[in-house]
Coordinates of C-alpha atoms in Angstrom, one line a residue:
Chain A
M1 CA 77.7 70.3 105.4
V2 CA 74.9 72.4 104.1
I3 CA 74.5 72.0 100.4
S4 CA 73.0 75.1 98.9
S5 CA 70.6 75.2 96.0
Q6 CA 72.8 77.6 94.1
K7 CA 74.3 76.4 90.9
E8 CA 77.6 74.7 91.1
N9 CA 80.7 76.7 90.5
D10 CA 83.4 75.2 88.5
V11 CA 86.6 76.7 89.7
L12 CA 90.0 76.2 88.2
I13 CA 92.7 75.6 90.7
K14 CA 95.4 74.0 88.6
P15 CA 95.2 73.7 84.8
D16 CA 94.9 70.0 85.1
K17 CA 92.6 69.8 88.1
V18 CA 89.1 71.2 88.3
I19 CA 87.4 71.2 91.7
K20 CA 83.7 71.6 92.0
Y21 CA 82.4 73.6 94.9
K22 CA 79.0 72.4 96.0
N23 CA 79.0 74.6 99.0
S24 CA 78.7 78.3 98.2
N25 CA 79.3 79.1 101.9
I26 CA 83.0 78.8 101.3
I27 CA 84.5 82.2 101.3
L28 CA 88.2 81.5 101.3
N29 CA 89.8 78.4 99.9
I30 CA 93.5 77.8 100.3
S31 CA 95.1 74.7 98.9
N32 CA 98.6 73.5 98.9
L33 CA 99.9 77.0 99.5
S34 CA 103.6 77.8 100.0
I35 CA 104.5 81.2 101.3
G36 CA 107.7 83.1 101.8
Y37 CA 109.9 85.8 100.3
D38 CA 111.3 85.5 96.8
K39 CA 112.5 81.9 96.6
K40 CA 112.9 81.4 100.4
V41 CA 109.9 79.2 101.5
I42 CA 108.8 80.1 105.1
A43 CA 105.8 77.7 105.3
E44 CA 104.3 75.2 102.9
N45 CA 101.6 72.6 102.6
I46 CA 98.9 74.9 103.9
S47 CA 95.3 74.0 103.0
F48 CA 92.0 75.1 104.5
N49 CA 88.6 76.4 103.8
L50 CA 86.8 79.2 105.6
K51 CA 83.0 79.5 105.6
K52 CA 80.8 82.5 106.1
G53 CA 80.6 83.8 109.7
E54 CA 83.5 81.8 111.1
L55 CA 86.0 83.1 113.6
V56 CA 89.4 81.4 112.9
A57 CA 92.8 81.8 114.6
I58 CA 96.2 81.1 113.2
V59 CA 98.6 80.0 115.9
G60 CA 102.2 78.8 115.9
V61 CA 105.6 79.7 117.3
N62 CA 107.4 82.9 116.4
G63 CA 108.7 83.0 112.9
I64 CA 106.7 80.1 111.6
G65 CA 104.9 82.3 109.1
K66 CA 101.6 83.4 110.7
S67 CA 101.9 87.0 109.6
T68 CA 103.4 86.0 106.2
L69 CA 100.3 83.9 105.6
L70 CA 98.0 86.7 106.6
R71 CA 99.9 89.2 104.4
T72 CA 99.8 86.8 101.5
I73 CA 96.0 86.3 101.8
G74 CA 95.7 90.1 102.0
G75 CA 97.6 90.5 98.8
F76 CA 100.5 92.4 100.3
Q77 CA 103.0 89.9 99.2
T78 CA 103.0 87.2 96.5
K79 CA 102.6 83.5 97.2
I80 CA 105.3 81.0 96.0
S81 CA 102.9 78.3 94.9
G82 CA 99.5 76.8 95.5
S83 CA 96.2 78.7 95.3
I84 CA 94.3 81.3 97.2
Q85 CA 90.7 81.7 96.2
I86 CA 88.4 84.4 97.5
E87 CA 84.7 83.8 96.8
G88 CA 85.8 81.3 94.1
K89 CA 88.1 83.7 92.4
E90 CA 91.9 83.3 92.3
L91 CA 93.5 86.1 94.3
T92 CA 96.0 87.1 91.6
T93 CA 93.2 87.8 89.1
I94 CA 91.3 90.1 91.5
D95 CA 91.9 93.8 90.9
T96 CA 93.1 96.0 93.8
L97 CA 89.9 97.9 94.1
D98 CA 87.8 94.8 93.8
L99 CA 89.8 93.1 96.5
A100 CA 89.2 96.1 98.7
T101 CA 85.4 95.2 98.7
K102 CA 86.2 91.6 99.6
V103 CA 89.0 91.7 102.2
S104 CA 89.7 94.3 104.9
V105 CA 92.7 94.3 107.3
V106 CA 93.8 95.3 110.7
L107 CA 97.6 95.3 110.7
T108 CA 100.3 95.4 113.4
E109 CA 101.9 98.5 111.9
P110 CA 100.8 101.7 113.5
I111 CA 98.8 104.1 111.3
A112 CA 101.0 106.8 109.8
S113 CA 99.0 109.8 110.9
K114 CA 97.9 109.7 114.5
N115 CA 96.5 113.2 114.1
M116 CA 93.5 111.8 112.4
S117 CA 90.1 111.9 114.2
V118 CA 88.3 108.6 114.8
K119 CA 85.5 109.9 112.5
E120 CA 87.9 110.6 109.7
L121 CA 89.6 107.2 110.1
L122 CA 86.3 105.4 110.0
A123 CA 85.2 107.3 106.9
L124 CA 88.3 106.1 105.1
G125 CA 86.9 102.6 105.4
R126 CA 84.3 103.6 102.8
Q127 CA 86.9 104.6 100.2
P128 CA 86.3 101.6 97.9
Y129 CA 82.7 102.7 97.5
T130 CA 82.9 106.5 97.4
N131 CA 83.3 108.7 94.3
W132 CA 86.6 110.3 93.2
L133 CA 86.4 113.0 95.9
G134 CA 85.6 110.5 98.6
K135 CA 82.2 112.1 99.4
L136 CA 80.1 110.0 101.9
S137 CA 76.6 109.0 100.8
D138 CA 73.8 108.4 103.2
E139 CA 74.5 104.7 102.8
D140 CA 78.1 105.2 103.7
I141 CA 77.2 107.1 106.8
A142 CA 74.7 104.4 107.8
F143 CA 77.5 101.8 107.6
I144 CA 79.7 103.9 109.8
T145 CA 76.9 104.5 112.3
K146 CA 76.2 100.8 112.5
S147 CA 79.9 99.9 113.2
V148 CA 80.2 102.7 115.8
S149 CA 77.3 101.4 117.8
L150 CA 78.4 97.8 117.4
L151 CA 81.9 98.6 118.8
E152 CA 80.5 101.2 121.3
L153 CA 82.7 104.0 119.9
T154 CA 80.3 106.9 120.2
P155 CA 82.2 108.7 123.0
F156 CA 85.5 108.7 120.9
L157 CA 84.1 109.9 117.6
D158 CA 85.7 113.3 117.8
K159 CA 88.9 112.3 119.5
K160 CA 92.2 112.2 117.7
C161 CA 93.9 108.8 117.4
Y162 CA 96.9 109.8 119.6
E163 CA 94.4 110.5 122.5
L164 CA 93.2 106.9 122.5
S165 CA 94.6 103.9 124.5
D166 CA 95.9 100.9 122.7
G167 CA 92.7 98.9 123.3
Q168 CA 90.5 101.8 122.2
L169 CA 92.5 102.3 119.0
Q170 CA 92.4 98.6 118.3
R171 CA 88.6 98.8 118.5
V172 CA 88.6 101.8 116.2
M173 CA 90.7 99.8 113.7
I174 CA 88.3 96.9 113.8
A175 CA 85.4 99.2 113.3
R176 CA 87.2 100.7 110.3
A177 CA 87.6 97.2 108.8
L178 CA 83.9 96.5 109.5
V179 CA 83.0 99.8 107.8
Q180 CA 84.7 98.5 104.7
D181 CA 82.0 95.9 104.5
T182 CA 84.0 92.9 103.2
S183 CA 83.2 89.3 103.5
I184 CA 86.7 88.6 105.0
I185 CA 88.4 90.5 107.8
L186 CA 92.1 89.7 108.4
L187 CA 93.7 90.8 111.7
D188 CA 97.4 90.5 112.5
E189 CA 97.9 89.9 116.2
P190 CA 94.9 92.1 117.3
T191 CA 95.6 91.5 121.0
T192 CA 99.2 92.3 121.4
H193 CA 100.0 95.1 123.9
L194 CA 96.7 94.6 125.6
D195 CA 96.0 93.3 129.1
L196 CA 94.0 90.1 129.7
Y197 CA 90.7 91.9 130.1
H198 CA 91.1 93.8 126.8
K199 CA 92.4 90.8 125.0
V200 CA 89.2 88.9 126.0
Q201 CA 87.1 91.9 125.2
I202 CA 88.6 92.2 121.6
L203 CA 88.3 88.5 121.0
K204 CA 84.7 88.2 122.2
L205 CA 83.9 91.2 120.1
L206 CA 85.4 89.5 117.0
K207 CA 83.4 86.4 117.8
S208 CA 80.1 88.4 118.1
I209 CA 80.9 90.3 114.9
A210 CA 81.6 87.1 113.0
H211 CA 78.4 85.5 114.2
K212 CA 76.1 88.5 114.0
T213 CA 77.3 90.0 110.7
E214 CA 78.2 86.7 109.0
K215 CA 81.7 88.0 108.2
T216 CA 84.6 85.6 108.1
I217 CA 87.3 86.7 110.5
L218 CA 90.8 85.2 110.3
F219 CA 93.4 86.4 112.8
T220 CA 96.9 85.5 114.0
S221 CA 97.5 85.2 117.7
H222 CA 99.8 84.0 120.5
E223 CA 96.8 83.7 122.8
I224 CA 96.3 79.9 122.2
E225 CA 94.4 79.3 125.4
L226 CA 91.9 82.1 124.7
A227 CA 91.6 81.1 121.0
I228 CA 90.8 77.5 122.0
Q229 CA 87.8 78.8 124.1
L230 CA 86.5 81.3 121.6
C231 CA 87.3 80.3 118.0
D232 CA 85.2 78.2 115.7
K233 CA 88.2 76.7 114.1
M234 CA 92.0 77.0 114.4
L235 CA 94.9 76.6 112.0
I236 CA 98.1 75.5 113.7
L237 CA 101.2 76.3 111.7
D238 CA 103.7 73.7 112.9
G239 CA 105.9 73.4 109.8
R240 CA 104.7 69.9 109.0
T241 CA 101.0 69.1 108.5
N242 CA 99.5 72.5 109.5
P243 CA 96.3 71.0 111.0
F244 CA 93.1 73.0 110.6
E245 CA 90.2 71.9 112.8
E246 CA 87.8 72.8 115.5
P247 CA 89.7 73.5 118.7
C248 CA 88.3 70.4 120.6
K249 CA 89.3 68.1 117.7
L250 CA 92.8 69.6 117.7
I251 CA 93.0 68.8 121.4
E252 CA 91.7 65.2 120.7
H253 CA 94.4 64.7 118.1
K254 CA 97.0 66.0 120.5
N255 CA 98.1 68.7 118.1
F256 CA 98.9 71.2 120.8
E257 CA 101.3 68.9 122.6
T258 CA 104.0 69.2 120.0
L259 CA 103.7 72.9 119.5
F260 CA 106.4 73.9 122.0
P261 CA 109.4 71.9 123.2
A262 CA 108.0 69.2 125.4
D263 CA 110.7 69.4 128.0
M264 CA 109.7 73.0 128.8
I265 CA 106.0 73.4 128.2
S266 CA 103.3 70.7 128.3
F267 CA 99.7 70.9 127.2
D268 CA 96.9 69.9 129.6
A269 CA 94.1 68.6 127.5
N270 CA 91.5 68.7 130.3
S271 CA 91.8 72.4 131.0
G272 CA 92.9 73.3 127.5
S273 CA 95.9 75.2 128.8
F274 CA 99.7 75.1 128.8
K275 CA 101.7 74.2 131.9
I276 CA 105.4 75.0 132.6
K277 CA 107.5 72.0 133.5
K278 CA 109.5 72.6 136.6
Chain B
M1 CA 77.1 110.1 112.5
S2 CA 76.7 113.5 111.0
K3 CA 78.1 114.6 107.6
Q4 CA 81.7 115.8 107.4
P5 CA 82.2 119.5 108.3
T6 CA 82.8 121.8 105.3
Y7 CA 84.6 124.7 107.0
T8 CA 82.7 127.2 104.9
I9 CA 83.3 130.1 107.4
H10 CA 87.0 129.3 107.6
F11 CA 87.4 129.5 103.8
L12 CA 85.4 132.7 103.5
A13 CA 87.6 134.3 106.2
L14 CA 90.7 133.1 104.4
L15 CA 89.6 134.5 101.1
L16 CA 88.9 137.9 102.7
V17 CA 92.4 137.9 104.3
L18 CA 93.8 137.0 101.0
L19 CA 92.1 139.9 99.3
V20 CA 93.3 142.3 102.0
C21 CA 96.9 141.0 101.7
L22 CA 96.7 141.2 97.9
S23 CA 95.6 144.8 97.8
L24 CA 98.1 145.8 100.5
N25 CA 100.8 144.1 98.6
I26 CA 100.0 145.9 95.4
S27 CA 99.6 149.3 97.0
L28 CA 102.7 149.2 99.2
G29 CA 106.2 149.5 97.7
S30 CA 109.0 151.9 97.1
V31 CA 106.5 154.4 95.6
S32 CA 103.5 154.7 97.9
I33 CA 100.2 154.5 96.0
S34 CA 97.1 154.5 98.2
V35 CA 94.8 151.5 98.3
I36 CA 92.0 153.5 96.7
D37 CA 94.2 154.7 93.8
T38 CA 95.4 151.1 93.3
I39 CA 91.8 149.9 93.0
K40 CA 91.0 152.8 90.6
V41 CA 94.0 151.9 88.4
I42 CA 93.1 148.2 88.4
F43 CA 89.4 148.7 87.6
S44 CA 89.7 151.7 85.2
S45 CA 89.1 150.6 81.6
D46 CA 91.9 152.5 79.9
I47 CA 95.4 151.4 80.7
G48 CA 96.6 154.9 81.2
E49 CA 100.0 156.5 80.6
S50 CA 100.3 157.5 84.3
S51 CA 103.3 156.3 86.2
N52 CA 101.1 154.7 88.8
S53 CA 99.3 152.6 86.3
Y54 CA 102.7 151.6 84.7
I55 CA 104.1 150.6 88.1
I56 CA 101.0 148.6 89.0
W57 CA 100.5 146.8 85.7
N58 CA 104.1 146.0 84.8
Y59 CA 105.7 145.6 88.2
R60 CA 103.4 145.1 91.1
I61 CA 100.6 142.9 89.7
P62 CA 102.9 140.4 88.1
K63 CA 104.9 140.3 91.4
A64 CA 101.7 139.8 93.5
L65 CA 100.5 137.1 91.2
T66 CA 103.9 135.4 91.4
A67 CA 103.7 135.6 95.2
I68 CA 100.3 133.9 95.1
L69 CA 101.5 131.1 92.8
V70 CA 104.8 130.6 94.6
G71 CA 103.2 130.6 98.0
S72 CA 100.3 128.3 97.2
G73 CA 102.4 126.0 95.0
L74 CA 105.2 125.5 97.6
A75 CA 102.7 125.0 100.4
L76 CA 100.9 122.4 98.4
S77 CA 104.1 120.6 97.5
G78 CA 105.0 120.6 101.2
L79 CA 101.6 119.1 102.1
L80 CA 102.0 116.4 99.4
M81 CA 105.5 115.5 100.6
Q82 CA 104.5 115.3 104.2
T83 CA 101.7 112.9 103.4
L84 CA 103.8 110.9 100.8
F85 CA 106.8 110.5 103.1
R86 CA 104.5 110.1 106.2
N87 CA 106.9 112.6 107.8
P88 CA 106.0 115.9 109.4
L89 CA 109.4 117.4 108.6
A90 CA 109.2 116.8 104.9
G91 CA 109.2 119.8 102.6
P92 CA 110.7 120.8 99.2
Y93 CA 113.6 122.7 100.9
V94 CA 114.4 120.3 103.7
L95 CA 114.5 117.2 101.5
G96 CA 116.8 118.7 99.0
I97 CA 114.2 119.1 96.2
S98 CA 115.0 122.8 95.9
S99 CA 118.7 121.9 95.8
G100 CA 118.0 119.6 92.9
A101 CA 116.2 122.4 91.2
S102 CA 119.1 124.7 91.9
L103 CA 121.5 122.3 90.3
G104 CA 119.3 122.1 87.2
A105 CA 119.2 125.9 87.1
A106 CA 122.9 126.2 87.7
L107 CA 123.7 123.8 85.0
L108 CA 121.6 125.7 82.6
I109 CA 122.6 129.3 83.6
M110 CA 126.3 128.7 84.1
G111 CA 126.7 125.6 81.9
S112 CA 125.1 127.4 78.9
S113 CA 128.1 129.8 78.8
L114 CA 130.2 126.8 78.1
F115 CA 128.0 125.9 75.2
S116 CA 127.6 129.6 74.2
G117 CA 125.2 130.4 71.4
F118 CA 123.2 127.3 72.1
I119 CA 120.4 129.2 73.8
T120 CA 119.3 132.4 72.2
F121 CA 115.5 132.9 72.3
S122 CA 114.4 134.3 75.6
A123 CA 111.1 132.4 75.5
F124 CA 113.0 129.2 74.9
N125 CA 115.3 130.2 77.7
D126 CA 112.3 130.5 80.2
I127 CA 110.9 127.1 79.2
A128 CA 114.4 125.6 79.3
L129 CA 114.9 127.0 82.8
A130 CA 111.6 125.5 84.0
I131 CA 112.4 122.2 82.5
A132 CA 116.0 122.1 83.8
S133 CA 114.8 122.9 87.4
S134 CA 111.9 120.5 87.3
M135 CA 114.2 117.7 86.0
G136 CA 116.6 118.5 88.9
S137 CA 113.9 118.3 91.5
F138 CA 112.3 115.1 90.0
L139 CA 115.7 113.5 90.1
V140 CA 116.3 114.3 93.7
L141 CA 112.7 113.4 94.6
L142 CA 113.0 110.0 93.0
V143 CA 116.3 109.2 94.7
V144 CA 114.9 110.3 98.1
L145 CA 111.8 108.2 97.5
T146 CA 113.9 105.2 96.6
V147 CA 115.9 105.6 99.8
A148 CA 112.7 106.3 101.8
V149 CA 111.2 102.9 100.6
K150 CA 114.4 101.1 101.9
I151 CA 115.0 103.2 105.0
K152 CA 111.9 103.9 107.1
D153 CA 113.8 106.1 109.5
T154 CA 112.8 109.8 109.6
M155 CA 116.2 111.1 110.6
A156 CA 118.0 109.1 107.9
L157 CA 115.7 110.7 105.3
L158 CA 116.4 114.2 106.5
I159 CA 120.2 113.6 106.6
I160 CA 120.0 112.3 103.0
G161 CA 118.2 115.5 102.0
L162 CA 120.9 117.5 103.7
M163 CA 123.6 115.5 101.9
F164 CA 121.9 116.3 98.6
G165 CA 122.1 119.9 99.5
S166 CA 125.9 119.5 100.0
I167 CA 126.4 117.6 96.8
T168 CA 124.5 120.1 94.7
G169 CA 126.3 122.9 96.6
A170 CA 129.6 121.4 95.7
I171 CA 128.7 121.0 92.0
V172 CA 127.4 124.5 91.9
S173 CA 130.7 125.9 93.3
V174 CA 132.7 123.9 90.8
L175 CA 130.5 125.4 88.1
S176 CA 130.9 128.9 89.4
Y177 CA 134.7 128.5 89.5
F178 CA 134.8 128.0 85.8
T179 CA 132.0 130.5 84.8
K180 CA 132.1 134.1 83.7
A181 CA 131.4 136.8 86.2
E182 CA 128.1 138.0 84.7
K183 CA 126.7 134.5 84.6
L184 CA 127.7 133.9 88.2
Q185 CA 126.0 137.1 89.2
Q186 CA 122.9 136.0 87.4
F187 CA 122.9 132.8 89.3
I188 CA 123.6 134.4 92.6
F189 CA 120.7 136.7 92.2
W190 CA 118.5 133.8 91.2
E191 CA 119.6 132.0 94.4
F192 CA 118.5 134.9 96.6
G193 CA 115.0 134.3 95.4
S194 CA 112.9 137.0 93.8
L195 CA 109.3 137.3 93.0
G196 CA 109.7 140.4 90.8
N197 CA 111.4 140.5 87.4
L198 CA 109.0 137.9 86.0
T199 CA 107.7 138.7 82.5
W200 CA 104.1 137.9 81.7
M201 CA 105.4 135.1 79.6
Q202 CA 107.3 133.5 82.5
L203 CA 104.3 134.1 84.7
S204 CA 102.0 132.2 82.4
I205 CA 104.4 129.2 82.3
L206 CA 104.5 129.3 86.1
C207 CA 100.8 129.5 86.2
L208 CA 100.4 126.6 83.9
C209 CA 102.7 124.4 85.9
T210 CA 101.1 125.3 89.2
C211 CA 97.6 124.6 87.8
I212 CA 98.7 121.2 86.5
G213 CA 100.2 120.5 89.9
I214 CA 97.0 121.5 91.7
L215 CA 94.8 119.5 89.3
L216 CA 97.0 116.4 89.8
S217 CA 96.8 116.9 93.6
I218 CA 93.0 117.2 93.5
R219 CA 92.9 114.0 91.5
S220 CA 94.9 112.3 94.2
I221 CA 92.7 113.4 97.2
K222 CA 91.5 109.9 97.9
S223 CA 94.9 108.3 97.7
L224 CA 96.4 111.0 99.8
N225 CA 93.8 110.4 102.5
A226 CA 94.5 106.7 102.3
F227 CA 98.3 107.2 102.6
L228 CA 97.6 108.7 106.0
L229 CA 97.0 105.2 107.2
G230 CA 100.2 103.9 105.7
E231 CA 100.9 102.2 102.4
N232 CA 99.6 98.7 103.3
Y233 CA 96.3 100.1 104.5
A234 CA 96.1 102.3 101.4
K235 CA 96.5 99.2 99.3
S236 CA 93.8 97.3 101.2
L237 CA 91.5 100.3 100.5
G238 CA 91.9 99.7 96.8
I239 CA 94.6 102.3 96.0
H240 CA 97.0 101.5 93.2
L241 CA 100.2 102.3 95.1
K242 CA 102.7 102.8 92.3
K243 CA 100.3 104.8 90.1
S244 CA 99.2 107.1 92.9
R245 CA 102.7 107.6 94.2
Y246 CA 104.0 108.6 90.7
I247 CA 101.1 111.1 90.2
I248 CA 101.9 112.7 93.6
I249 CA 105.6 112.8 92.8
I250 CA 105.0 114.4 89.4
A251 CA 102.8 117.0 91.0
T252 CA 105.3 117.7 93.7
G253 CA 108.3 117.9 91.3
L254 CA 106.4 120.1 88.9
L255 CA 105.3 122.5 91.7
A256 CA 108.6 122.7 93.5
G257 CA 110.8 122.6 90.4
C258 CA 109.0 125.2 88.3
I259 CA 108.6 127.6 91.3
T260 CA 112.2 127.2 92.2
A261 CA 113.1 127.9 88.5
F262 CA 111.4 131.2 88.4
A263 CA 111.6 132.5 92.0
G264 CA 114.7 130.8 93.3
P265 CA 115.0 128.4 96.2
I266 CA 112.5 129.7 98.7
A267 CA 112.8 128.2 102.2
F268 CA 110.3 127.1 104.8
I269 CA 107.0 128.0 103.1
G270 CA 106.6 124.4 102.0
L271 CA 107.4 123.1 105.5
A272 CA 105.6 125.6 107.7
V273 CA 102.4 126.4 105.9
P274 CA 100.9 122.9 106.1
H275 CA 101.5 122.9 109.9
L276 CA 100.1 126.4 110.3
T277 CA 97.0 125.3 108.3
R278 CA 96.5 122.3 110.5
Q279 CA 96.3 124.7 113.4
L280 CA 93.3 126.5 111.7
F281 CA 91.6 123.4 110.3
H282 CA 91.3 120.5 112.6
T283 CA 91.2 117.9 110.0
T284 CA 93.5 115.6 108.1
D285 CA 91.1 115.3 105.1
H286 CA 93.0 116.5 102.0
K287 CA 89.7 117.6 100.4
I288 CA 89.7 120.4 103.0
L289 CA 93.5 120.7 103.4
I290 CA 94.4 121.2 99.8
P291 CA 92.4 124.4 99.3
A292 CA 93.3 125.5 102.8
V293 CA 97.1 125.3 102.2
L294 CA 96.7 127.0 98.8
C295 CA 95.0 130.0 100.5
C296 CA 97.4 130.1 103.5
G297 CA 100.5 129.7 101.4
A298 CA 99.4 132.6 99.1
I299 CA 98.6 134.8 102.2
L300 CA 101.9 134.1 103.9
M301 CA 103.9 134.7 100.7
L302 CA 102.1 138.0 100.1
I303 CA 102.9 139.1 103.6
C304 CA 106.6 138.1 103.3
D305 CA 106.8 139.9 100.0
T306 CA 105.3 143.0 101.4
I307 CA 107.8 143.0 104.2
A308 CA 110.7 142.2 101.8
Q309 CA 110.1 145.3 99.7
L310 CA 110.4 147.5 102.8
P311 CA 107.5 149.9 102.0
G312 CA 108.6 153.5 101.5
S313 CA 112.3 152.7 101.1
M314 CA 114.2 152.2 97.9
S315 CA 115.8 148.8 98.8
V316 CA 114.4 145.3 98.5
L317 CA 115.4 142.4 100.7
P318 CA 115.9 138.9 99.3
I319 CA 112.7 137.1 99.8
N320 CA 114.5 133.9 100.9
A321 CA 115.8 135.7 104.0
I322 CA 112.3 136.9 105.0
T323 CA 110.6 133.5 104.6
S324 CA 113.4 131.9 106.7
I325 CA 113.2 134.6 109.4
F326 CA 109.5 133.9 109.7
G327 CA 109.4 130.2 108.8
A328 CA 112.1 128.8 111.1
P329 CA 110.6 130.2 114.3
V330 CA 107.1 129.0 113.3
V331 CA 108.5 125.4 113.0
I332 CA 110.3 125.8 116.4
W333 CA 107.2 127.2 118.0
L334 CA 105.1 124.3 116.7
L335 CA 107.6 121.8 118.0
V336 CA 107.9 123.3 121.4
R337 CA 104.2 123.8 121.8
K338 CA 103.0 120.4 120.7
K339 CA 106.2 118.6 121.9
K340 CA 105.7 116.3 119.0
M341 CA 105.2 117.1 115.4
M342 CA 102.3 115.4 113.7
F343 CA 100.8 115.5 110.3

């Protein structure tokens, strides 16, 4: 662990328990979190820390609460108990506009107006920073230009969203999140509906963004095999201990073996892939 | 990336067309007054005794101004609703907002005979009509919005709008059954829709409400643009969902309610104009779209009104019929041409 020279932050998690962060690289701290709707707990006992520039996948079976976790971190639904701290600040105390400069999202829901041009969509990413009319400053335009070149979107700038393929639109949505210039980017199943090539393309892109721009990227995925190869760390939601580790350590600890029913699918630790039992 | 386009030429052209339509609208009517005479009357300093000047100042100019306010206000409320409901078929008439306003107006016009003597001052009457209709449209708008939050289905929303139309229709017929003939006639004339007959007092109330509606919309430009991505995305961009939604609803209710109060339930302008505008301006940015729909709405309403008064003849057609005859085919044409309606 790198210990920075910055002064220590005393952060209150529970009234009776003060935790000191010596490492200012921690962007997102989640401890003992329970998530769900109203009183119905979907997943509990979730704890992990994310550092600057990490690419992290959340994996698990359908309905285990991957999206719910992501939506809770994004502030779209309230947690049941535990704490979520973004840059040392408790999520519930962060104002909506303030949160928009810290967390950006790429959701599974389609955008409401597909009639929007790529340019207009990207410009919306600057909303937290623009004036009341939404006028773009030179700095805003510089951010947009940078993201456009990073995601190679120049040929699509004047196209409407309905003219794009799923993979292209996903790249545009990632660029929009990048334009928002937040320390955390949350993506809900960014690779669904894409073929293997485009899946790998998107995931490699996310990895290079995380490492190049020092942004923390957290995404949910069913592509466990790809995530093992590409992610810095992974969170497995299994309904019990919810392990969070580097992929190779998770393999060592045999965490993937119990993910699916053993009589149907087994995990091959050598190749890092799942095999169907015949 | 370059700066956003500003569409200056488009706007100049629209303003020019608006001026032409305005002067045509004022000069054409049952009595023909040439455009030059019209301009002379308007710009001459003495408000003369001549019949031309009387017709123009007391009848045609208020009517033309009403047309501008009604057209631009309805078009804007249509745009706001299409964005708010994320639904290209939304509009004050389709979603039953106008029906709500009708109910408010009906309760006031016909119900007041049941409590006769309660309303005596005409100025109070005007304001009361505006308030009653606005309340009616707010009420329907809130119910439709509550349903829209629960049911994300486009069709369901439109059917609910239709149902509101039926409910208000039923209540109105019950009211008419028990009301006096002259009150009923007053209501039926109101329901035909009319841009004339507005006093300067009524016109200023209409103007005030429309201006508040426009100001509230301009204040909401950023949230409207964010709503184009969907509500969750809007929230992630720092928009306070509840607050922005209420501001937009108040603006829409005020525009649709007040206009319906004074001009009657006018169909299709709210639905068709935003779509027509999107054919001219290839943008979804409300910073451009709001002034654009205001201009287009005013132009279309002036044209419809000019046709409705059948220049040279003594009779005047109900404005509601004209906007439907023009509006419905426009919507059909858009659907057929693009195969899919988008907003």
